[in-house]
mmCIF file of C-alpha atoms and ligand atoms in Angstrom:
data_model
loop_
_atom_site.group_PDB
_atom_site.id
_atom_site.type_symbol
_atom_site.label_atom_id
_atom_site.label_comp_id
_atom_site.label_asym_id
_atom_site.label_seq_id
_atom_site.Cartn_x
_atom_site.Cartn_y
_atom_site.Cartn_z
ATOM 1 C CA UNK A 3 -1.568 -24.635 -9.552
ATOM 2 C CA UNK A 4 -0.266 -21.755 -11.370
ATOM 3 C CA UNK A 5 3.518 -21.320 -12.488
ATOM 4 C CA UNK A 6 4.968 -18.163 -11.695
ATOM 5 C CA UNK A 7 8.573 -17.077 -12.126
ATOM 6 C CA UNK A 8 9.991 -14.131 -10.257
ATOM 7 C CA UNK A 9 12.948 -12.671 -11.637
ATOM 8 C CA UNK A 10 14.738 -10.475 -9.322
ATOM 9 C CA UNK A 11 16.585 -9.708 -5.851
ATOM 10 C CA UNK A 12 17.443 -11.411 -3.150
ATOM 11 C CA UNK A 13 18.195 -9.896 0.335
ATOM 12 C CA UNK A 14 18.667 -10.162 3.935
ATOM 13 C CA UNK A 15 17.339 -7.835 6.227
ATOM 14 C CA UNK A 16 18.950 -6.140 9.396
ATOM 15 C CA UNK A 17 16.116 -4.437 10.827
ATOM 16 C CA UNK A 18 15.913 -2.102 13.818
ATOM 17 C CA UNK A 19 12.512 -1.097 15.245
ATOM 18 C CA UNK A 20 12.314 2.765 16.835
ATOM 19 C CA UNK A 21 9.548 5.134 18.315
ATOM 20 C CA UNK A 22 10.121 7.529 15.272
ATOM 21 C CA UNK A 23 12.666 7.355 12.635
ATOM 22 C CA UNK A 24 15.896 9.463 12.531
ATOM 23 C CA UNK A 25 16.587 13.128 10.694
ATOM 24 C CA UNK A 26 19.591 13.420 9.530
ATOM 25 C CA UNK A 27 22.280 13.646 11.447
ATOM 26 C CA UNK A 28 20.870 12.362 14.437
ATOM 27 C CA UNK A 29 21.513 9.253 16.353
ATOM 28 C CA UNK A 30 18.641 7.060 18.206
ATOM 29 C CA UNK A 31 18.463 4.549 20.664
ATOM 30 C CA UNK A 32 16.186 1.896 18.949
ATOM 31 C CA UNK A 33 14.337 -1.249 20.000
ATOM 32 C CA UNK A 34 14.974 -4.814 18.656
ATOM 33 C CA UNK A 35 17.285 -5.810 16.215
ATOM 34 C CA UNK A 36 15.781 -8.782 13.673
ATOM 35 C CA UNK A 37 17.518 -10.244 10.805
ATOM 36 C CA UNK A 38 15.161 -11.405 8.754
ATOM 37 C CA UNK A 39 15.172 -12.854 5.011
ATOM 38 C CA UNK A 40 13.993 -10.086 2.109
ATOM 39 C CA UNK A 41 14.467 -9.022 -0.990
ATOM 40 C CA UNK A 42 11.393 -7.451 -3.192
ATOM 41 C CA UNK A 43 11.665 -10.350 -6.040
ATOM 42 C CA UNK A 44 12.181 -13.138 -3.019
ATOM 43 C CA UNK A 45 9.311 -12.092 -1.221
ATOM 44 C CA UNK A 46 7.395 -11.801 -4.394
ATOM 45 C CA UNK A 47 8.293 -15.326 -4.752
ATOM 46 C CA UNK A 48 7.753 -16.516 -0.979
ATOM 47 C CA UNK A 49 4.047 -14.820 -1.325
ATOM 48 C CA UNK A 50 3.162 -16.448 -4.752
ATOM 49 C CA UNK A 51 4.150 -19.366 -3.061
ATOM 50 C CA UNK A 52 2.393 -19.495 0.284
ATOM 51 C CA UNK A 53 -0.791 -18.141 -1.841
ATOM 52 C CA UNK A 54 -1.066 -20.969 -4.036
ATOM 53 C CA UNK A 55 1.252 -20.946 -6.485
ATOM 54 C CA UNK A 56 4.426 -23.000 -7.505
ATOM 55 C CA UNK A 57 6.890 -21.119 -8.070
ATOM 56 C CA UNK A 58 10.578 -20.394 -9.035
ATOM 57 C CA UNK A 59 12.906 -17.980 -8.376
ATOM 58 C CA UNK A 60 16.004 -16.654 -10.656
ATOM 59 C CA UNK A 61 18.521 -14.616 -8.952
ATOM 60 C CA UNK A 62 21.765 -14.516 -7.386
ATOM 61 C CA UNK A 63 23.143 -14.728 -3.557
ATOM 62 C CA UNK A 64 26.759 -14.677 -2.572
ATOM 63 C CA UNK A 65 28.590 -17.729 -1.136
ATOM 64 C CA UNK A 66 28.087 -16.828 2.366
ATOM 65 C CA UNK A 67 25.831 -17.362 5.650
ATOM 66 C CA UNK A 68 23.555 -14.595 4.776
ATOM 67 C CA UNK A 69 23.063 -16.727 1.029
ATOM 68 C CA UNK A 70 22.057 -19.673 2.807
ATOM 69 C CA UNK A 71 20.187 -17.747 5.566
ATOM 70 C CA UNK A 72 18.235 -16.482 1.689
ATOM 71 C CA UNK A 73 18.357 -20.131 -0.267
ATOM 72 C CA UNK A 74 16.844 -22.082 3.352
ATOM 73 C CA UNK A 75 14.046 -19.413 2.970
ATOM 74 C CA UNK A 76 12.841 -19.601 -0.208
ATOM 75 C CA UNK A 77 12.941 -23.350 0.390
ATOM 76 C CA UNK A 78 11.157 -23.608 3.491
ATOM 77 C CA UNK A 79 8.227 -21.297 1.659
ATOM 78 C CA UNK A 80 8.200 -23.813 -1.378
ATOM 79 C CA UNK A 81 9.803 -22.017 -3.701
ATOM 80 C CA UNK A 82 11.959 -23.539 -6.595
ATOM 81 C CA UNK A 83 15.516 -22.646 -6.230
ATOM 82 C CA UNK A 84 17.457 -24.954 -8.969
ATOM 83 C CA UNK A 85 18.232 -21.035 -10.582
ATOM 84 C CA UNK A 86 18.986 -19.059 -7.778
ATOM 85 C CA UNK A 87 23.247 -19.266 -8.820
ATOM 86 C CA UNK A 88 25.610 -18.717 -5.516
ATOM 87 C CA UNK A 89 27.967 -16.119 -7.124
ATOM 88 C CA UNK A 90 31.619 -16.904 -5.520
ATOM 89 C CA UNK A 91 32.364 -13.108 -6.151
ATOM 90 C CA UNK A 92 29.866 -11.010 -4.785
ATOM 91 C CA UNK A 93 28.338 -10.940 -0.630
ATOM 92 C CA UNK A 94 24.773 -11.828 -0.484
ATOM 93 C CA UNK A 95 22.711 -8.893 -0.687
ATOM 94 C CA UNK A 96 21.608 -6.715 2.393
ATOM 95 C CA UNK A 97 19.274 -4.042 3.338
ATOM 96 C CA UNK A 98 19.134 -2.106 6.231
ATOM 97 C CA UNK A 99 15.846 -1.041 7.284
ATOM 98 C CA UNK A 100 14.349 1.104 10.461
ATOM 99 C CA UNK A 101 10.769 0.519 11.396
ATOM 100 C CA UNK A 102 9.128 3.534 13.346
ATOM 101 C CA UNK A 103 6.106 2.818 15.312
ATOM 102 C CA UNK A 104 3.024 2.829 13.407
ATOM 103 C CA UNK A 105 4.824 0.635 10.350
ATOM 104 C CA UNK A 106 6.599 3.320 7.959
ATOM 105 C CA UNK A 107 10.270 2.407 7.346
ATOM 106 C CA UNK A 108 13.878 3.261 5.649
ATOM 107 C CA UNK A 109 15.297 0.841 3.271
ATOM 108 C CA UNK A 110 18.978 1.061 1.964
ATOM 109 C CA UNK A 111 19.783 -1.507 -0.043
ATOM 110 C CA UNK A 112 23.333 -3.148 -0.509
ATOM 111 C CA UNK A 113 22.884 -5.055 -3.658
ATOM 112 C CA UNK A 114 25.841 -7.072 -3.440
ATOM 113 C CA UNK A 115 25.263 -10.735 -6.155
ATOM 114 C CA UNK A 116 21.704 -9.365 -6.510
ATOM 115 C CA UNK A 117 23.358 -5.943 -8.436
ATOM 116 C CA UNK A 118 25.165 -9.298 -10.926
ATOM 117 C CA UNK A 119 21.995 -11.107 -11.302
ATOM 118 C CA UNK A 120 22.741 -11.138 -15.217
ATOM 119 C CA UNK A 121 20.685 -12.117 -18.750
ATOM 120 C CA UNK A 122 22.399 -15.471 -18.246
ATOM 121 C CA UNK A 123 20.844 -16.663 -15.105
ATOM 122 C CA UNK A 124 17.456 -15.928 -17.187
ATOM 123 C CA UNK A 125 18.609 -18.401 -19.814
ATOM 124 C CA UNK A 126 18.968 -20.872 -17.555
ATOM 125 C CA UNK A 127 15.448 -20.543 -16.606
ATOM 126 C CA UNK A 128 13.799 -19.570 -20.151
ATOM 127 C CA UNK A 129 12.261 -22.943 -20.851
ATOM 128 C CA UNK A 130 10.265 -22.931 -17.332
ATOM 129 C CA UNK A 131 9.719 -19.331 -18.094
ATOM 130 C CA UNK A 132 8.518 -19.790 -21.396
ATOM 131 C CA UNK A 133 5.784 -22.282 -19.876
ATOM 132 C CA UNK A 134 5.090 -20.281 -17.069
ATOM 133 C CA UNK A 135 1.923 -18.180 -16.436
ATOM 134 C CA UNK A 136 2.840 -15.170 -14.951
ATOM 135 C CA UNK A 137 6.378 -13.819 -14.618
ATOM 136 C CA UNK A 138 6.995 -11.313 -11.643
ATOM 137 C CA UNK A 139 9.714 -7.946 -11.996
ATOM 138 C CA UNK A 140 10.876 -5.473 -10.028
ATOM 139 C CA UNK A 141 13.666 -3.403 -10.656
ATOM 140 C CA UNK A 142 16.450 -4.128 -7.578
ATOM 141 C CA UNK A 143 18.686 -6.013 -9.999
ATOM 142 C CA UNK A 144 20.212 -4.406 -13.205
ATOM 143 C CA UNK A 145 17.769 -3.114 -15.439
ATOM 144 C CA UNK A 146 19.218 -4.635 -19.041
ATOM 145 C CA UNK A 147 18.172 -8.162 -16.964
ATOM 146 C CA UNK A 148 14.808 -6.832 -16.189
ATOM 147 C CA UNK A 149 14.507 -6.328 -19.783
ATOM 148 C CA UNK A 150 15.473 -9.547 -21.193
ATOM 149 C CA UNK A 151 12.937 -11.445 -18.909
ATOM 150 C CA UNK A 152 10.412 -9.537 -19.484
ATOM 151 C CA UNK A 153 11.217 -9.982 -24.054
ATOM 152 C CA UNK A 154 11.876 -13.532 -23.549
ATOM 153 C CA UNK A 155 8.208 -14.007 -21.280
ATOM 154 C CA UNK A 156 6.858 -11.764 -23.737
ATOM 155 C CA UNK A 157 7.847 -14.257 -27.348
ATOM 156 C CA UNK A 158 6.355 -16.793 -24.998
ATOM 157 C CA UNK A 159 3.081 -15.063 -24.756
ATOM 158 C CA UNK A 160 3.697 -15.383 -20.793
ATOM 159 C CA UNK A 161 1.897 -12.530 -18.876
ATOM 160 C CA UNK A 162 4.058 -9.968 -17.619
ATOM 161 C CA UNK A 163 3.930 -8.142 -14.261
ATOM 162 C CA UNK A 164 5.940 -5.416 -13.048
ATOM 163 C CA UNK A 165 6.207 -3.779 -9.956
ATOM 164 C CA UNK A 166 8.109 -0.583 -11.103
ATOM 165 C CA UNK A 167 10.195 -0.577 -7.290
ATOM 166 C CA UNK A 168 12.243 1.173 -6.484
ATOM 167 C CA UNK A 169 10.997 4.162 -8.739
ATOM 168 C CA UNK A 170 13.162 5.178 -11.399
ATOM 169 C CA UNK A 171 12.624 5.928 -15.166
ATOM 170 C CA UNK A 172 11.542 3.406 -17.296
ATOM 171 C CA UNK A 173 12.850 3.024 -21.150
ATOM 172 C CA UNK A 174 9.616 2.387 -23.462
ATOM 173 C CA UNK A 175 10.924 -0.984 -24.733
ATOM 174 C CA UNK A 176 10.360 -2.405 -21.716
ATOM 175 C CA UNK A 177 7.393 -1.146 -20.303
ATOM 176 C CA UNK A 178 5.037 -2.309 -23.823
ATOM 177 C CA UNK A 179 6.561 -5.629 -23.064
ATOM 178 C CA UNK A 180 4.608 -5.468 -19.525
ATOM 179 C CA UNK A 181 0.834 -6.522 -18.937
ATOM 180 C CA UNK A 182 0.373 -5.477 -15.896
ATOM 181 C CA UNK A 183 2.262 -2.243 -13.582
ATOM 182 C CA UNK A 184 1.569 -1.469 -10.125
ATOM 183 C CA UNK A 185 4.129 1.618 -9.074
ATOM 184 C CA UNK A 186 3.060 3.651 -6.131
ATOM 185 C CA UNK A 187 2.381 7.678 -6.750
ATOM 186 C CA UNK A 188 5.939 8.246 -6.612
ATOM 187 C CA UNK A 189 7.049 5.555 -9.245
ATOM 188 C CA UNK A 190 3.972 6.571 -10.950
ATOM 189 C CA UNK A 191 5.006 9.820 -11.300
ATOM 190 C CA UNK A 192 8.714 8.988 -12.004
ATOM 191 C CA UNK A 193 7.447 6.711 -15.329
ATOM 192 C CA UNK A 194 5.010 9.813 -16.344
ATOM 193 C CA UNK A 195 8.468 11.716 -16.427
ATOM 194 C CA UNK A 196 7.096 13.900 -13.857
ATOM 195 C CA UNK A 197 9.301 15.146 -10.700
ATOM 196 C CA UNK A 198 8.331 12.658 -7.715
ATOM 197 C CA UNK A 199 7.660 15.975 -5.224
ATOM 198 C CA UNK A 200 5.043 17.165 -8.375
ATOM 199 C CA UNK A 201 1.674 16.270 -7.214
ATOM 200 C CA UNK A 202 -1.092 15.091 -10.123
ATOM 201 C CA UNK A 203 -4.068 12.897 -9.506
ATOM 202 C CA UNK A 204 -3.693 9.125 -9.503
ATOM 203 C CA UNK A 205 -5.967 9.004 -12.376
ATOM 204 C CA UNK A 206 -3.975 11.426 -14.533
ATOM 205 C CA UNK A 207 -0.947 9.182 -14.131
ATOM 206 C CA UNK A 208 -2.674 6.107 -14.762
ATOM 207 C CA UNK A 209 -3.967 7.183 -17.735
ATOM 208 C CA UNK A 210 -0.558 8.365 -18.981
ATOM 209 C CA UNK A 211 1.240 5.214 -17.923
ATOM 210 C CA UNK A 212 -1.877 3.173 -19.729
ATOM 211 C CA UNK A 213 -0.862 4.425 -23.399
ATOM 212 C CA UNK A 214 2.523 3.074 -22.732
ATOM 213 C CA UNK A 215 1.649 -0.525 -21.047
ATOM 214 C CA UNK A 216 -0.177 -3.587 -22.674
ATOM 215 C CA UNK A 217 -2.255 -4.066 -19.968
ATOM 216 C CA UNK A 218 -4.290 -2.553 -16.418
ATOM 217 C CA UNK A 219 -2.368 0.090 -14.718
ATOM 218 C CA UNK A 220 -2.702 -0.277 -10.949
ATOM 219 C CA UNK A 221 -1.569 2.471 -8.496
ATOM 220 C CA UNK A 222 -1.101 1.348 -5.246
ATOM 221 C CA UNK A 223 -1.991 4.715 -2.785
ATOM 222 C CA UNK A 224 -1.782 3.085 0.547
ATOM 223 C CA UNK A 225 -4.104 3.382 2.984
ATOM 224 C CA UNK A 226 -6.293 4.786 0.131
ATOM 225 C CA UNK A 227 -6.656 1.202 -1.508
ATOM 226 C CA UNK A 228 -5.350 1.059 -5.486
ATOM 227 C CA UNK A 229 -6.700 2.959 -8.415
ATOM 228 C CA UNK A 230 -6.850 0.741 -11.426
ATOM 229 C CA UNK A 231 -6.856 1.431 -14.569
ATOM 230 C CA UNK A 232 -8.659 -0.774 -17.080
ATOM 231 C CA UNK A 233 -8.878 -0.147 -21.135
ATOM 232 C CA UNK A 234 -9.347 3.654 -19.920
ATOM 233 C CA UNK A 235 -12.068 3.276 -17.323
ATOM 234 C CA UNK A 236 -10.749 3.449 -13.447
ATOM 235 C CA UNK A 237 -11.993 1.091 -10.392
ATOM 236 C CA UNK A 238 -10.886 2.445 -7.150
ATOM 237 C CA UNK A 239 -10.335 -0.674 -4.484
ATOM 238 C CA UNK A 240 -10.268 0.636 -0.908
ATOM 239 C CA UNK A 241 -7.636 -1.187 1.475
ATOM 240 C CA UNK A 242 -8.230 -2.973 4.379
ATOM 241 C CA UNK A 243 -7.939 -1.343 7.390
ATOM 242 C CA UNK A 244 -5.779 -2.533 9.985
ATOM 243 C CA UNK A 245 -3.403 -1.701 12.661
ATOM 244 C CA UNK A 246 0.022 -1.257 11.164
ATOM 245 C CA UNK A 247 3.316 -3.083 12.534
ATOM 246 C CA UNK A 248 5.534 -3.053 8.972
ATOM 247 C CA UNK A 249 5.374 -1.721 5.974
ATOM 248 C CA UNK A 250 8.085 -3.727 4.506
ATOM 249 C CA UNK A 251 6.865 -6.005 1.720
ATOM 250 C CA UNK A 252 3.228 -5.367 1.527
ATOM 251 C CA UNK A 253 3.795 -4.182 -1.852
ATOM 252 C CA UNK A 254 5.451 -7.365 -2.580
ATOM 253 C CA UNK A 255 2.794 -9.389 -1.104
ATOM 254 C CA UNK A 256 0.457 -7.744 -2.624
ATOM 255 C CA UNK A 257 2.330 -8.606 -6.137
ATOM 256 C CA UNK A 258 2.634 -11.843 -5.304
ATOM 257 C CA UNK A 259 -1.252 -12.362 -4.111
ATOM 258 C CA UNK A 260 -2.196 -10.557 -7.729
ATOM 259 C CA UNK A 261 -0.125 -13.006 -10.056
ATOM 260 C CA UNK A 262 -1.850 -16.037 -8.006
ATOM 261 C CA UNK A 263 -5.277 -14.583 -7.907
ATOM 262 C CA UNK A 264 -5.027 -13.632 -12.590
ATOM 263 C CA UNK A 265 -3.432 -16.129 -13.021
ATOM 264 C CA UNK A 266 -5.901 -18.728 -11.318
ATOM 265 C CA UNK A 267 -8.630 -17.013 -13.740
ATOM 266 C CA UNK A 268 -10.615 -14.289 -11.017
ATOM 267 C CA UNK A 269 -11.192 -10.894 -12.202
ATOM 268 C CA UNK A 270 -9.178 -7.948 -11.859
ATOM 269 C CA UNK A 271 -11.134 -6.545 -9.354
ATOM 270 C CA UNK A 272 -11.892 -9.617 -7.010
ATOM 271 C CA UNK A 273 -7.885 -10.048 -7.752
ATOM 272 C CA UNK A 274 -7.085 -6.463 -6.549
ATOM 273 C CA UNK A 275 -9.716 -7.131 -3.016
ATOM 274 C CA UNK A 276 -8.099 -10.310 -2.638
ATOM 275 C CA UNK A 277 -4.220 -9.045 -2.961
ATOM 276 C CA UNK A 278 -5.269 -5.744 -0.576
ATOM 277 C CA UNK A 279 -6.079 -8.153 1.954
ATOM 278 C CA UNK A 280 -2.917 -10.157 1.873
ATOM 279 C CA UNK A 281 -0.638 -7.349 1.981
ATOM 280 C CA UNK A 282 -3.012 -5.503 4.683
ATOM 281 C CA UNK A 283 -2.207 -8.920 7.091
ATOM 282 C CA UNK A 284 1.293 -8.215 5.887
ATOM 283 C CA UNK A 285 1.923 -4.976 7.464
ATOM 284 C CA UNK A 286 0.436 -6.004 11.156
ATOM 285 C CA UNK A 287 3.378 -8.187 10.794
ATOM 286 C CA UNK A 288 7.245 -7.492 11.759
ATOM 287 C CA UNK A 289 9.631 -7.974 8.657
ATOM 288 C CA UNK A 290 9.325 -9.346 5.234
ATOM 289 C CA UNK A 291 9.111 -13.059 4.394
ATOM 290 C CA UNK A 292 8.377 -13.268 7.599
ATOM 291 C CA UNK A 293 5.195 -11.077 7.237
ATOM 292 C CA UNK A 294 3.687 -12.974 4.391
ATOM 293 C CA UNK A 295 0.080 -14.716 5.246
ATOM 294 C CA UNK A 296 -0.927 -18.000 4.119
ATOM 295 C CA UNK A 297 -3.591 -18.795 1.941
ATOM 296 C CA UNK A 298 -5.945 -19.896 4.496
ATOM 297 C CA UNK A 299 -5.164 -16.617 6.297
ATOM 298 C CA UNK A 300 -5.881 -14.727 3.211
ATOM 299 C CA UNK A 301 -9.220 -16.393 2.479
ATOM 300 C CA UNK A 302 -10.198 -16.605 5.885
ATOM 301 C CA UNK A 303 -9.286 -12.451 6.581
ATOM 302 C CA UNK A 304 -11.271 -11.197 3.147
ATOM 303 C CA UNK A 305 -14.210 -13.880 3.709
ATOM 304 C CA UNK A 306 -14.883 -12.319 7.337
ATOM 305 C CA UNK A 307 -14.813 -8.857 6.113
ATOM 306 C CA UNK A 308 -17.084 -9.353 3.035
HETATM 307 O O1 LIG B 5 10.060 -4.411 -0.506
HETATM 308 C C1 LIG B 5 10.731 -4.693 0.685
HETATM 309 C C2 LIG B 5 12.120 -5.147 0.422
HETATM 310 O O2 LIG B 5 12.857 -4.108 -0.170
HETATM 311 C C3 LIG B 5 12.891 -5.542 1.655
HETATM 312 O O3 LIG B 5 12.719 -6.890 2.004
HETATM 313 C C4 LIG B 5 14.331 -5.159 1.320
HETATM 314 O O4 LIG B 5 15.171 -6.246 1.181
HETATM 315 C C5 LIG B 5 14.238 -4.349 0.041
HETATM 316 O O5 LIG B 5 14.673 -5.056 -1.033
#
């Protein structure tokens, strides 16, 4: 069983469904309300773990119902939680979300203890990080935390993999300590230094983004699939069609599918086919943790549509 350590946040969602999602300024009458447990680095870590992996999880919840609504989760999915620290002065952290029909969504995020998940709480993990095989990052708690994870995996010789969400400029330090990035066109675009509205081919920014990373370069493009990029040479992946419900963490499951399919020794591609179809059963799904497929799903979904 591969180890995997996931570094990051730690939510709980409030999520309201509606037919189409608000403009500014304007006030709808949704559908249901759900509140359901998220967080991109916990559902990272809930997806490595249903997929095959054992796995732990550093980060921070507050000392309240919604950060033992977040701790019972992980749990339940297998997850390690001896370093997720309850911080006594900080709520849990919370994002609101609205779901429009057809699966696209709004995410605000509250970071609340996820925003203090700190360089310590990585020390208390570093020797099952330094023995790890993979170690997961996104970028929802501070970024000098992000950093020191990914430098203390890195001395290990631990593989890195970073999913560059939410987009924002990288510093070079940390992205040549990474081995693997998967932003979307937008965070794509953002780590090129481009403007997010510019438009350039997925290729060109791959490419760019190669010559600063160690490793593959993988742009996730939605319904489109994911454009990898490999020692210069691109493999397009097409995604797996389906009939939307929720977007919310497929790019997480789809993170989380990756580390356990490279780290349990397939190839990138078969990796990349493997981790499309776990985040495509994702988003006919309502919320996040919630949304994640088993392992048996998984295999069962990409064997039937070889
Ligand atoms: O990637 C989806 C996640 O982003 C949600 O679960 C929400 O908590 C936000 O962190």
């Amino acid at each position: 069983m591969p180890g995997i350590v996931v570094v990051g946040s730690i939510h709980t969602d409030l999520v309201i469904t509606t037919e189409r999602l608000p403009t500014p300024g304007e006030t709808r009458i949704g559908g249901e309300f759900h509140t359901f447990p998220g967080g991109k680095g916990a559902n990272q870590a809930v997806a490595a773990a249903r997929l095959g992996g054992e796995v732990w999880m550093v980060g921070r919840v507050g000392a309240d119902l919604y950060g033992r609504f977040q701790r019972e989760s992980l749990g339940a999915a297998g997850v390690h939680t001896d370093f997720v620290t309850t911080d006594a002065d900080a709520a849990s952290g919370v994002a609101l979300i609205m779901v429009e029909r057809g699966g696209n969504n709004t995410i605000v995020v509250a970071p609340g203890a996820s925003g203090r998940c700190a360089p310590e709480d990585v020390d208390r993990a570093a020797a099952v990080i330094a023995g790890a095989d993979a170690l997961l990052l996104q970028l929802e708690i501070p970024l000098e935390t992000v950093e020191y994870a990914a430098r203390l995996a890195a001395q290990h010789g631990v593989r890195v993999i970073l999913d560059p969400a939410p987009a924002q400029p990288l510093p070079p330090a940390l992205l040549e300590m990474v081995h693997l990035v998967t932003p979307n066109e937008t965070e794509a675009a953002l780590l090129c230094g481009f403007d997010p509205g510019e438009r350039h081919e997925p290729a060109e920014l791959a490419a760019r983004i190669q010559q600063r990373v160690r490793g593959p370069v993988l742009i996730t493009l939605g319904a489109q699939g994911v454009l990898a990029m490999v020692d210069g040479q691109t493999l397009q992946v097409p995604a797996v069609p389906v009939e939307a419900v929720d977007a919310t963490a497929a790019g997480d499951t789809f993170s989380g599918a990756l580390a356990v399919a490279l780290t349990e020794g397939r190839n990138l591609a078969d990796a990349i086919r493997w981790a499309n179809h776990a985040a495509a059963l994702a988003v006919t799904r309502l919320g996040a943790q919630s949304a994640v497929p088993t392992r048996r799903e998984v295999d069962d979904f990409a064997g039937s549509s070889c």
